[in-house]
Short mmCIF file of C-alpha atoms and ligand atoms in Angstrom, two decimals:
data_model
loop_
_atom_site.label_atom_id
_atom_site.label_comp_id
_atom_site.label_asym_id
_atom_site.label_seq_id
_atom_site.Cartn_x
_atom_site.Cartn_y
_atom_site.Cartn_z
CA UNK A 8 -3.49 7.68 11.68
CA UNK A 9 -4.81 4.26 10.66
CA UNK A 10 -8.12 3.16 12.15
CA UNK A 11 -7.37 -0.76 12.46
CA UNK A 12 -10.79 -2.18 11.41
CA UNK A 13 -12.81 -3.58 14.59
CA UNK A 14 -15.55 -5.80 14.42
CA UNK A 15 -18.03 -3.37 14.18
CA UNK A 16 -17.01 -2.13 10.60
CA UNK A 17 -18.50 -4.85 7.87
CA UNK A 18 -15.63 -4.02 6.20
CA UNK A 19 -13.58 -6.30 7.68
CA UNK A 20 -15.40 -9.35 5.66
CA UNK A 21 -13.01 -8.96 2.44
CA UNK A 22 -12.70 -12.07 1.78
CA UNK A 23 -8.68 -12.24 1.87
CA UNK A 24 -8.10 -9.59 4.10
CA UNK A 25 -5.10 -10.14 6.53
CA UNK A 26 -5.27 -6.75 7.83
CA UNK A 27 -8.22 -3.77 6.59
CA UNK A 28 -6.34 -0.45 7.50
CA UNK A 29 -9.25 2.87 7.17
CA UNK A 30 -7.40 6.24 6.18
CA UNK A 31 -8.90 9.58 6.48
CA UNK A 32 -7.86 10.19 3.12
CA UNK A 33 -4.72 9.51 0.45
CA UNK A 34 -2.14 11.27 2.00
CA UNK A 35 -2.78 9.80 5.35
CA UNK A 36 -3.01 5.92 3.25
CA UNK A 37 -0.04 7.25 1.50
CA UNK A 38 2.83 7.74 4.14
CA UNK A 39 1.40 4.72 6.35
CA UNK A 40 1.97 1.93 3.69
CA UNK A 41 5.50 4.30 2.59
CA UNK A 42 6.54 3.48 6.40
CA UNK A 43 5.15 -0.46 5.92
CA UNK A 44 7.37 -0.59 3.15
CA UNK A 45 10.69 0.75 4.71
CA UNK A 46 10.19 -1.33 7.34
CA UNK A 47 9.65 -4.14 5.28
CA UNK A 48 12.52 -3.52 3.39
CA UNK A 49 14.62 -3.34 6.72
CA UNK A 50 13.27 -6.88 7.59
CA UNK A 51 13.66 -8.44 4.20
CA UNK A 52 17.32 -7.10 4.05
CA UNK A 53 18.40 -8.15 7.78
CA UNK A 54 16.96 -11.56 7.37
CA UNK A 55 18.16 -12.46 3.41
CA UNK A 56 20.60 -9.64 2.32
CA UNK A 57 17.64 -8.43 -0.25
CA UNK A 58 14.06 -6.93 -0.39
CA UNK A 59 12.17 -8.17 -3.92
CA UNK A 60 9.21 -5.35 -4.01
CA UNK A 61 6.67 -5.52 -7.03
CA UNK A 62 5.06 -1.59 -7.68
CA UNK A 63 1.89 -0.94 -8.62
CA UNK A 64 1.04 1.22 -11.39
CA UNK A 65 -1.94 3.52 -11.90
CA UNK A 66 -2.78 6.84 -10.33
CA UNK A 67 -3.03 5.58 -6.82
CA UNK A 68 0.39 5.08 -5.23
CA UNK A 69 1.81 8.24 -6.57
CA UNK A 70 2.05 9.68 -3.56
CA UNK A 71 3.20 7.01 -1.42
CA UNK A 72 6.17 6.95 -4.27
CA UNK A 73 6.61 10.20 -3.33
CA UNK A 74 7.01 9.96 0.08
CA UNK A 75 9.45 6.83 -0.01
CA UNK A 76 12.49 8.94 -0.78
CA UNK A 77 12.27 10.61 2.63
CA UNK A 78 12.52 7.30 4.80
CA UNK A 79 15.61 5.43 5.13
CA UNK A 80 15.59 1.96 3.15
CA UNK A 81 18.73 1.10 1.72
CA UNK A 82 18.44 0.99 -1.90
CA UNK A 83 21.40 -0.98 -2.88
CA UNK A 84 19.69 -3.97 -1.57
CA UNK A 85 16.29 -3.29 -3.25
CA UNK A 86 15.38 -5.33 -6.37
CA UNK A 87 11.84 -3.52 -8.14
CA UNK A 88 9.88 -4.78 -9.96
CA UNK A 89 6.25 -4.31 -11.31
CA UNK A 90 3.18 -6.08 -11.17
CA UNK A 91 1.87 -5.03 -14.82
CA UNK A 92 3.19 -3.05 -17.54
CA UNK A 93 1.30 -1.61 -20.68
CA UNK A 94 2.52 -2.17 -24.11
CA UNK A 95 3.44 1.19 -24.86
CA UNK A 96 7.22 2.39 -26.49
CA UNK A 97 9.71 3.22 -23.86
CA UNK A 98 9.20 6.42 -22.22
CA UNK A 99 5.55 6.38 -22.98
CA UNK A 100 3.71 8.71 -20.54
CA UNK A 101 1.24 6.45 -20.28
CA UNK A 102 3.74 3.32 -19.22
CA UNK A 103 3.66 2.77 -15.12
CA UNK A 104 7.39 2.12 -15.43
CA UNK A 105 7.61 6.40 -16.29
CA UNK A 106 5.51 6.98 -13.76
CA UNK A 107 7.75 5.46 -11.04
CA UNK A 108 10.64 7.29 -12.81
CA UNK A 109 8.84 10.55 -11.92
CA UNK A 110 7.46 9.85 -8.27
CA UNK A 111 10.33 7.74 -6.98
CA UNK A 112 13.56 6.41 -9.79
CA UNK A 113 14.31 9.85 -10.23
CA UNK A 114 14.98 10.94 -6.40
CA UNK A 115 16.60 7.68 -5.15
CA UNK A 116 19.92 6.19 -5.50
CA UNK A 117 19.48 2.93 -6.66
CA UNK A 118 21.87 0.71 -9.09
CA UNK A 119 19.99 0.31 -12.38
CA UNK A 120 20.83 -3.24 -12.16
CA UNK A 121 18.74 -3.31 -9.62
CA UNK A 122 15.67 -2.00 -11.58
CA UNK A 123 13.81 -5.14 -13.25
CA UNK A 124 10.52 -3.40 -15.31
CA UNK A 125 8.65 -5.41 -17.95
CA UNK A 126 9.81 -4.64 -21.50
CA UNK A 127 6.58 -3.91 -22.67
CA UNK A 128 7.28 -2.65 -26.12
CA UNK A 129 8.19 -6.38 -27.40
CA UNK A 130 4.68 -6.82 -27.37
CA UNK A 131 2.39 -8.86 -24.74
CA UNK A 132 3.82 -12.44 -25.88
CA UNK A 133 7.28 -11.81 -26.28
CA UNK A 134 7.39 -9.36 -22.47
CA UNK A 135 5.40 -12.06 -21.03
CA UNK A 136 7.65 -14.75 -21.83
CA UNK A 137 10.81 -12.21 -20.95
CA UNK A 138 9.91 -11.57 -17.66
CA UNK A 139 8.62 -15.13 -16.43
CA UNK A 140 12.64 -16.37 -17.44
CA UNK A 141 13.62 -13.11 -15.05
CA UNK A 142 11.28 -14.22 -12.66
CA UNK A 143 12.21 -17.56 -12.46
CA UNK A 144 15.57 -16.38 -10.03
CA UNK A 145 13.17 -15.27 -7.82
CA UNK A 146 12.39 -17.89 -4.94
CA UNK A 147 9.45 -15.15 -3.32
CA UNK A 148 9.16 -11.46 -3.66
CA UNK A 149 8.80 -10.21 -0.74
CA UNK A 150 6.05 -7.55 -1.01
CA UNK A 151 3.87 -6.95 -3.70
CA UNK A 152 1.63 -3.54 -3.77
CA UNK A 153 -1.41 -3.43 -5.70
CA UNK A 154 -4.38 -1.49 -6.79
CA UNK A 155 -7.72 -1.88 -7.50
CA UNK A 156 -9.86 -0.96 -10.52
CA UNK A 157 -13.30 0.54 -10.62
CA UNK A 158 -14.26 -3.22 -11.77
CA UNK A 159 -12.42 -4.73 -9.29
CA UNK A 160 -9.14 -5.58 -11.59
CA UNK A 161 -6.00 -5.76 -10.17
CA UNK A 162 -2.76 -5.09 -11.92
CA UNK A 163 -3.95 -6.13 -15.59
CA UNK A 164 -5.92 -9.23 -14.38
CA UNK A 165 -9.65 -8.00 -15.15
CA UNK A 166 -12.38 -9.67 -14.77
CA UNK A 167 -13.61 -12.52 -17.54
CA UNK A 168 -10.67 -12.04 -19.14
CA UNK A 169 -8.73 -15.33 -19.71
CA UNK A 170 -5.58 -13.52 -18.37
CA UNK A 171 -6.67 -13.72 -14.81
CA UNK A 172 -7.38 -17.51 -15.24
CA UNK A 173 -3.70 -18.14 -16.43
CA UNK A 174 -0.82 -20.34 -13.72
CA UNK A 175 2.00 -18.67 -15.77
CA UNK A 176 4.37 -16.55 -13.84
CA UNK A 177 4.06 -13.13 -16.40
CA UNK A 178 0.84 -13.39 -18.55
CA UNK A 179 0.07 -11.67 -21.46
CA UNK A 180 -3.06 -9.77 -21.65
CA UNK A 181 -5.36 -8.54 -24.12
CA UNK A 182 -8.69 -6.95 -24.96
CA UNK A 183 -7.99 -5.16 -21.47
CA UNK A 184 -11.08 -2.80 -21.00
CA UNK A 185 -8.55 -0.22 -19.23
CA UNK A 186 -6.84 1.76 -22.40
CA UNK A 187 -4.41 0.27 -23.61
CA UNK A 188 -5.70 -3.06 -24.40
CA UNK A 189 -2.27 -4.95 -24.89
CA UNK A 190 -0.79 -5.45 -21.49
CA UNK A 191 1.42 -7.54 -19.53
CA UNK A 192 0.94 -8.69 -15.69
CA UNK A 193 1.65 -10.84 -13.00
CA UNK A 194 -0.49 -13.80 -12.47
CA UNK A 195 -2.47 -14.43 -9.92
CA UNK A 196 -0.49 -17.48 -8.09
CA UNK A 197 3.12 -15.37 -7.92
CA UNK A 198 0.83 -12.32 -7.05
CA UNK A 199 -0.54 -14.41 -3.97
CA UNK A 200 2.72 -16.29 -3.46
CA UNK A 201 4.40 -13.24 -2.07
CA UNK A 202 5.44 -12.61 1.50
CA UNK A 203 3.35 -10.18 1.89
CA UNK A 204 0.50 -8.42 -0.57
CA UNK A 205 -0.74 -4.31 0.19
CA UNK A 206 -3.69 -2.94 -1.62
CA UNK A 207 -3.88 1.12 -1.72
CA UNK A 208 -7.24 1.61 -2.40
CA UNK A 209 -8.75 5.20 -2.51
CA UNK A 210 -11.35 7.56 -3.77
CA UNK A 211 -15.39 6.90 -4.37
CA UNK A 212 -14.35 5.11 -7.68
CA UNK A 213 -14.03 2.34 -5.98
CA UNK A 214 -16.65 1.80 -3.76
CA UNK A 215 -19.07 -0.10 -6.09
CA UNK A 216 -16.34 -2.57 -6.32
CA UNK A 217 -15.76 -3.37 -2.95
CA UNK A 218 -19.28 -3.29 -2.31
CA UNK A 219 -19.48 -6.48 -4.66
CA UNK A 220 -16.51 -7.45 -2.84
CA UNK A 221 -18.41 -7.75 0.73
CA UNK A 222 -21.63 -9.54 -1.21
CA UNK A 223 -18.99 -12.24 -2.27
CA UNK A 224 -18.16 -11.30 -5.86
CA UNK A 225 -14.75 -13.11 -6.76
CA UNK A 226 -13.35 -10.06 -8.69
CA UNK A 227 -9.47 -10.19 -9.64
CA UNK A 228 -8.63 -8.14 -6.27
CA UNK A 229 -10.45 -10.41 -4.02
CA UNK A 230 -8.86 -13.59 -5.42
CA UNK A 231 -4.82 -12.41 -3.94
CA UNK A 232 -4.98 -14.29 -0.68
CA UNK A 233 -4.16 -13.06 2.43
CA UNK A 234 -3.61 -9.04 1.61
CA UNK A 235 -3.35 -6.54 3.59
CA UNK A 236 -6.05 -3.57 2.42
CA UNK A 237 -5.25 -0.07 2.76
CA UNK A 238 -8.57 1.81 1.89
CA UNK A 239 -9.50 5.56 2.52
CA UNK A 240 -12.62 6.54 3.87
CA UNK A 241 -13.47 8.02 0.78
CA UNK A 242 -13.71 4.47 -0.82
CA UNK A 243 -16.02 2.58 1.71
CA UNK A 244 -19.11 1.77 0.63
CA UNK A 245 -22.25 3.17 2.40
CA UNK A 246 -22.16 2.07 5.68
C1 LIG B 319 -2.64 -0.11 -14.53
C2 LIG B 319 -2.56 -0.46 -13.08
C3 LIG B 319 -3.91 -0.87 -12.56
C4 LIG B 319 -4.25 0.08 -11.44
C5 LIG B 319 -5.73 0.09 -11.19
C6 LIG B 319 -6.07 1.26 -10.25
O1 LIG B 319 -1.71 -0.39 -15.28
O2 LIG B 319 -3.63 0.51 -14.89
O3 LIG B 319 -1.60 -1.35 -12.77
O4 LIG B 319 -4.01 -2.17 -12.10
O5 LIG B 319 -3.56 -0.33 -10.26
O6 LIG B 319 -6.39 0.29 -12.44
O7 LIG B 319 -5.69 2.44 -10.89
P1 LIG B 319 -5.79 3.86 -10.12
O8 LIG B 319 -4.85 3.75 -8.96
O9 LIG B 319 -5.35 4.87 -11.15
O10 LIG B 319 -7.23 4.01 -9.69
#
């Protein structure tokens, strides 16, 4: 069960926090934001006929993938999308796009015209400039989940790297410090443009960066206005 941060917990001074959500661990984080997004979904599609959802990639949301097959969201209506991409070949193991195949693509009925992933292997440029055109028919997504790096990154926009600094819609990215270097990502403005904005943030990886989060660092993460942070405990910094 989610412990909705009071104002005892400093935690609740991110800086762009909407909502700070404490999990006693993954699983817990995991099936709480899987419900947020069904019900999302069920208000996106009542109120405009569609729900525009951006995925994370990463380790992290695995298991909330995992769980979203067991809730009822209506599929047909569901446009996906992703926040980043890494320039890998199709199919790569590596590529977030395979690992939503695995947790979620690949238990779901959903029309692949429906499925809108960044085409990666054309290189950072050539994806980048792809996926803004695709973008473009999009007036607002309507929820975008995200992660967080050990250095505070989020989706491919790390910090000091001219990437995160960009207006453009899809941004190419390289000299990333995560492996691989060549990426593509959302920017910043259509990441913080969205209806709504989760983070899933878990594990003692993390807590250094949230840490510099709280003293007022402007990391990547901290810079998507008005999210809505879903943290396990394992991931707060020392009290
Ligand atoms: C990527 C991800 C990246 C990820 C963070 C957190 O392509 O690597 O999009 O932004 O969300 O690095 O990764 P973990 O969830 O594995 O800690």
């Amino acid at each position: 069960m989610a412990l909705r941060i009071g104002a005892a917990m400093h935690i609740e001074n991110l800086p762009n926090a909407k909502a700070v959500y404490i999990h006693e661990n993954i699983d817990d984080l995991s099936l709480t934001v899987a419900e947020r997004i069904a019900a999302s979904a069920a208000q996106a599609i009542g109120a405009r006929g569609v729900f525009h959802l951006v995925l994370a990639g990463g380790e992290t949301p695995r298991r909330c993938y995992d769980k979203l097959h067991n809730l009822a969201i209506d599929w047909a209506h569901v446009r996906l999308y992703l926040g980043d991409e890494r320039c890998l070949p199709r199919g790569d193991a590596q590529r977030n796009d395979t690992m939503i195949r695995d947790t979620l693509l690949n238990r779901i009925n959903i029309p692949a015209g429906n499925l809108h992933f960044i085409p990666a292997e054309l290189g950072p440029r050539a994806a980048a400039i792809n996926y803004a055109s695709l973008l473009r028919g999009v007036a607002q997504l309507d929820l975008v989940l995200l992660g967080m790096g050990e250095d505070g990154h989020t989706a491919s926009l790390f910090p000091g790297n001219p990437a995160t600094e960009s207006g453009e819609v899809a941004v190419p990215v390289f000299n990333a410090p995560k492996p691989p270097a060549e990426r593509v990502t959302l920017g910043l403005s259509i990441l913080s443009g969205a209806r709504q904005k989760i983070f899933l943030v878990a594990g003692a990886g993390k807590r250094s960066a949230l840490k510099l989060i709280l003293e007022g660092a402007s990391l990547p993460a901290a810079r998507v206005g008005a999210a809505e942070w879903h943290l396990d405990r394992a991931a707060l910094p020392d009290q």
